[in-house]
Amino acid sequence: MIGKMVYNAPETCVTHRCRISGVVRGDSLRTTPLTRNNLHMGIASITEGEDFMAAECSFDIVSEYDEQELVNAIDQARREVQTRFDLKDTKTEIAQTKDTIVINTESTLTLKGVRDILESKAVRRGLSLKIFKPGKEEDAASGRVRQVIELQQGIAQDLAKSITKTIRDKYPKVKPQIQGEAIRVSAKSRDELQAVIALLKEKDLPVPLQFINYRS
């Protein structure tokens, strides 16, 4: 009988991208190199219950925006407001914080004009308008109006759960996993991952999605 002992440091078979375990023959204490030739000769073998399996491919789903491009868009919007004939005397302010943009202007009408300018600049800088979540128009001092626009970044837990369910329902063999404000998607083939991307691009989701960190 040939005794088997699992080699404690499995290596990767480059050709098949699978994990295999070495064994010791007879009473020898020397581990056998894990090569394809040795496998064919019976000197090394795959541990019971294991098989040659293709490595999984994966990518991450995130919802992010380029913060510098947003700064650029706001700066361009400010400059246009200051020079446009119907807005330059309104003393409009466009202030940015980490998570919001606050517009303070003369009236509801000028607020709409400022918003239109800001959104057009954002689109030209390659930003999705879904990163903007406008709040209600509010009264400000001296009869002016203000509006707080929340900046959306990251995938909220409720939305992440909905996305993972959508993926599982359509592609049961694909494995989505929530990781903080992102989702890791793993599958046996690139085609499955491409199908998931196409599926999500068809959905009208409340935030923009990006598909990054592809691994194969």
Short mmCIF file of C-alpha atoms in Angstrom, two decimals:
data_model
loop_
_atom_site.label_atom_id
_atom_site.label_comp_id
_atom_site.label_asym_id
_atom_site.label_seq_id
_atom_site.Cartn_x
_atom_site.Cartn_y
_atom_site.Cartn_z
CA MET A 1 0.00 0.00 0.00
CA ILE A 2 1.17 3.51 -0.72
CA GLY A 3 0.62 5.79 2.26
CA LYS A 4 -0.64 9.35 1.63
CA MET A 5 0.19 12.47 3.57
CA VAL A 6 -1.10 15.89 2.55
CA TYR A 7 1.61 18.36 1.72
CA ASN A 8 1.02 21.37 3.96
CA ALA A 9 1.81 24.02 1.35
CA PRO A 10 -0.32 23.41 -1.74
CA GLU A 11 1.09 24.84 -4.92
CA THR A 12 -0.67 26.19 -7.94
CA CYS A 13 -0.66 24.23 -11.17
CA VAL A 14 -0.05 27.05 -13.62
CA THR A 15 -1.49 25.27 -16.65
CA HIS A 16 -4.85 24.46 -15.06
CA ARG A 17 -4.92 27.08 -12.30
CA CYS A 18 -5.94 24.52 -9.72
CA ARG A 19 -4.71 23.66 -6.24
CA ILE A 20 -3.08 20.27 -5.71
CA SER A 21 -1.49 18.53 -2.72
CA GLY A 22 1.73 16.52 -2.55
CA VAL A 23 2.08 13.10 -0.91
CA VAL A 24 4.87 11.03 0.62
CA ARG A 25 5.56 7.58 -0.83
CA GLY A 26 5.95 4.67 1.61
CA ASP A 27 8.04 5.37 4.71
CA SER A 28 10.00 8.18 3.12
CA LEU A 29 9.92 11.52 4.92
CA ARG A 30 10.77 13.45 1.76
CA THR A 31 7.91 15.36 0.15
CA THR A 32 7.53 14.94 -3.60
CA PRO A 33 7.72 17.98 -5.91
CA LEU A 34 4.32 18.88 -7.31
CA THR A 35 4.80 18.74 -11.07
CA ARG A 36 2.51 17.48 -13.81
CA ASN A 37 5.01 14.72 -14.70
CA ASN A 38 4.99 13.48 -11.12
CA LEU A 39 1.22 13.43 -11.12
CA HIS A 40 1.18 11.28 -14.27
CA MET A 41 3.73 8.89 -12.72
CA GLY A 42 1.71 8.49 -9.54
CA ILE A 43 4.47 9.98 -7.38
CA ALA A 44 2.20 12.82 -6.33
CA SER A 45 -1.56 12.79 -6.31
CA ILE A 46 -4.57 14.98 -5.77
CA THR A 47 -5.97 14.75 -2.27
CA GLU A 48 -9.26 12.94 -1.84
CA GLY A 49 -12.24 15.15 -2.55
CA GLU A 50 -10.24 17.66 -4.59
CA ASP A 51 -10.28 18.09 -8.33
CA PHE A 52 -8.71 20.22 -11.01
CA MET A 53 -10.89 23.31 -10.95
CA ALA A 54 -10.47 26.51 -12.89
CA ALA A 55 -9.60 29.51 -10.78
CA GLU A 56 -12.47 31.90 -10.19
CA CYS A 57 -12.61 35.25 -11.91
CA SER A 58 -13.92 38.26 -10.00
CA PHE A 59 -14.49 42.00 -10.03
CA ASP A 60 -15.76 44.63 -7.60
CA ILE A 61 -18.88 46.75 -7.96
CA VAL A 62 -18.49 50.22 -6.48
CA SER A 63 -20.23 53.58 -6.66
CA GLU A 64 -17.64 56.33 -6.73
CA TYR A 65 -16.95 59.64 -8.43
CA ASP A 66 -13.82 61.56 -9.27
CA GLU A 67 -13.63 64.18 -6.52
CA GLN A 68 -11.24 66.40 -8.47
CA GLU A 69 -13.57 66.44 -11.47
CA LEU A 70 -16.40 67.50 -9.15
CA VAL A 71 -14.26 70.37 -7.85
CA ASN A 72 -13.55 71.36 -11.46
CA ALA A 73 -17.26 71.26 -12.34
CA ILE A 74 -18.19 73.45 -9.37
CA ASP A 75 -15.45 75.97 -10.20
CA GLN A 76 -16.65 76.19 -13.80
CA ALA A 77 -20.25 76.62 -12.63
CA ARG A 78 -19.24 79.48 -10.32
CA ARG A 79 -17.42 81.27 -13.14
CA GLU A 80 -20.38 80.99 -15.50
CA VAL A 81 -22.83 82.21 -12.84
CA GLN A 82 -20.61 85.26 -12.20
CA THR A 83 -20.59 86.22 -15.88
CA ARG A 84 -24.06 85.27 -17.12
CA PHE A 85 -26.24 88.37 -17.55
CA ASP A 86 -29.28 86.97 -15.69
CA LEU A 87 -27.29 85.59 -12.75
CA LYS A 88 -24.23 87.78 -12.22
CA ASP A 89 -26.03 90.23 -9.90
CA THR A 90 -27.79 87.58 -7.77
CA LYS A 91 -24.88 87.10 -5.35
CA THR A 92 -25.22 83.35 -5.81
CA GLU A 93 -22.98 81.12 -3.72
CA ILE A 94 -22.08 77.51 -4.53
CA ALA A 95 -20.35 75.99 -1.51
CA GLN A 96 -18.94 72.47 -1.30
CA THR A 97 -18.37 70.37 1.80
CA LYS A 98 -17.18 66.78 1.97
CA ASP A 99 -20.65 65.30 1.40
CA THR A 100 -22.77 68.19 0.09
CA ILE A 101 -23.09 71.11 -2.27
CA VAL A 102 -25.05 74.10 -0.93
CA ILE A 103 -26.52 76.67 -3.31
CA ASN A 104 -27.65 80.04 -1.94
CA THR A 105 -29.26 82.36 -4.46
CA GLU A 106 -31.82 85.07 -5.08
CA SER A 107 -34.97 83.13 -5.97
CA THR A 108 -36.49 79.84 -7.05
CA LEU A 109 -35.98 80.87 -10.68
CA THR A 110 -32.28 81.60 -10.27
CA LEU A 111 -31.87 78.40 -8.24
CA LYS A 112 -33.09 76.41 -11.23
CA GLY A 113 -30.68 78.25 -13.51
CA VAL A 114 -27.73 77.59 -11.20
CA ARG A 115 -28.67 73.92 -10.90
CA ASP A 116 -28.84 73.59 -14.68
CA ILE A 117 -25.36 75.11 -15.03
CA LEU A 118 -23.90 72.88 -12.31
CA GLU A 119 -25.36 69.73 -13.84
CA SER A 120 -24.19 70.59 -17.35
CA LYS A 121 -20.64 71.18 -16.09
CA ALA A 122 -20.72 67.89 -14.17
CA VAL A 123 -21.79 65.92 -17.24
CA ARG A 124 -19.03 67.52 -19.32
CA ARG A 125 -16.52 66.42 -16.67
CA GLY A 126 -17.71 62.82 -17.00
CA LEU A 127 -19.75 62.76 -13.79
CA SER A 128 -23.11 61.01 -13.46
CA LEU A 129 -26.00 63.17 -12.28
CA LYS A 130 -26.96 60.28 -10.01
CA ILE A 131 -24.25 61.39 -7.58
CA PHE A 132 -26.48 64.41 -6.81
CA LYS A 133 -29.38 63.96 -4.38
CA PRO A 134 -31.08 67.38 -4.15
CA GLY A 135 -32.89 68.27 -0.95
CA LYS A 136 -35.92 70.52 -0.66
CA GLU A 137 -35.70 74.20 -1.46
CA GLU A 138 -35.40 76.16 1.79
CA ASP A 139 -35.94 79.77 2.80
CA ALA A 140 -32.73 81.64 3.57
CA ALA A 141 -31.99 85.05 5.09
CA SER A 142 -33.15 88.25 3.38
CA GLY A 143 -35.80 86.46 1.31
CA ARG A 144 -33.26 84.32 -0.50
CA VAL A 145 -33.43 80.55 -1.11
CA ARG A 146 -30.99 77.72 -0.54
CA GLN A 147 -30.75 74.08 -1.45
CA VAL A 148 -28.55 71.33 -0.06
CA ILE A 149 -27.47 68.67 -2.57
CA GLU A 150 -26.18 65.46 -1.01
CA LEU A 151 -23.27 63.75 -2.77
CA GLN A 152 -23.83 60.02 -3.11
CA GLN A 153 -20.83 57.72 -2.91
CA GLY A 154 -20.71 54.06 -1.92
CA ILE A 155 -23.43 51.41 -2.17
CA ALA A 156 -25.85 51.52 0.78
CA GLN A 157 -26.58 48.19 2.49
CA ASP A 158 -30.21 48.00 1.35
CA LEU A 159 -29.22 48.62 -2.26
CA ALA A 160 -26.30 46.18 -1.99
CA LYS A 161 -28.68 43.45 -0.78
CA SER A 162 -31.03 44.19 -3.65
CA ILE A 163 -28.19 44.00 -6.19
CA THR A 164 -26.85 40.71 -4.83
CA LYS A 165 -30.37 39.22 -4.93
CA THR A 166 -30.79 40.35 -8.53
CA ILE A 167 -27.51 38.65 -9.46
CA ARG A 168 -28.32 35.40 -7.62
CA ASP A 169 -31.82 35.17 -9.07
CA LYS A 170 -30.55 35.52 -12.63
CA TYR A 171 -27.22 33.67 -12.30
CA PRO A 172 -27.35 31.15 -9.41
CA LYS A 173 -23.75 29.98 -9.97
CA VAL A 174 -22.32 33.48 -9.61
CA LYS A 175 -21.27 34.47 -6.08
CA PRO A 176 -21.85 38.12 -5.06
CA GLN A 177 -20.59 39.16 -1.63
CA ILE A 178 -21.15 42.50 0.11
CA GLN A 179 -17.88 44.05 1.32
CA GLY A 180 -18.61 47.30 3.11
CA GLU A 181 -19.87 49.77 0.51
CA ALA A 182 -18.80 47.55 -2.40
CA ILE A 183 -19.77 44.14 -3.79
CA ARG A 184 -17.30 41.43 -4.84
CA VAL A 185 -18.63 39.21 -7.65
CA SER A 186 -16.95 35.85 -8.37
CA ALA A 187 -17.64 33.31 -11.10
CA LYS A 188 -16.01 30.42 -12.95
CA SER A 189 -15.83 32.26 -16.26
CA ARG A 190 -15.41 35.71 -17.73
CA ASP A 191 -18.60 35.25 -19.72
CA GLU A 192 -20.62 34.99 -16.51
CA LEU A 193 -19.06 38.18 -15.17
CA GLN A 194 -19.75 40.00 -18.44
CA ALA A 195 -23.36 38.83 -18.23
CA VAL A 196 -23.67 40.24 -14.71
CA ILE A 197 -22.28 43.60 -15.85
CA ALA A 198 -24.75 43.71 -18.75
CA LEU A 199 -27.61 42.82 -16.39
CA LEU A 200 -26.81 45.62 -13.96
CA LYS A 201 -26.30 48.19 -16.71
CA GLU A 202 -29.88 47.55 -17.80
CA LYS A 203 -31.22 48.38 -14.32
CA ASP A 204 -32.27 51.91 -13.41
CA LEU A 205 -30.45 52.11 -10.09
CA PRO A 206 -30.38 55.22 -7.87
CA VAL A 207 -26.57 55.46 -7.94
CA PRO A 208 -24.00 55.05 -10.72
CA LEU A 209 -22.03 51.79 -10.66
CA GLN A 210 -18.47 51.10 -11.73
CA PHE A 211 -16.94 47.65 -12.28
CA ILE A 212 -13.31 47.58 -11.19
CA ASN A 213 -10.44 45.36 -9.97
CA TYR A 214 -11.00 42.58 -12.50
CA ARG A 215 -9.14 39.42 -11.51
CA SER A 216 -8.72 36.21 -13.48
#
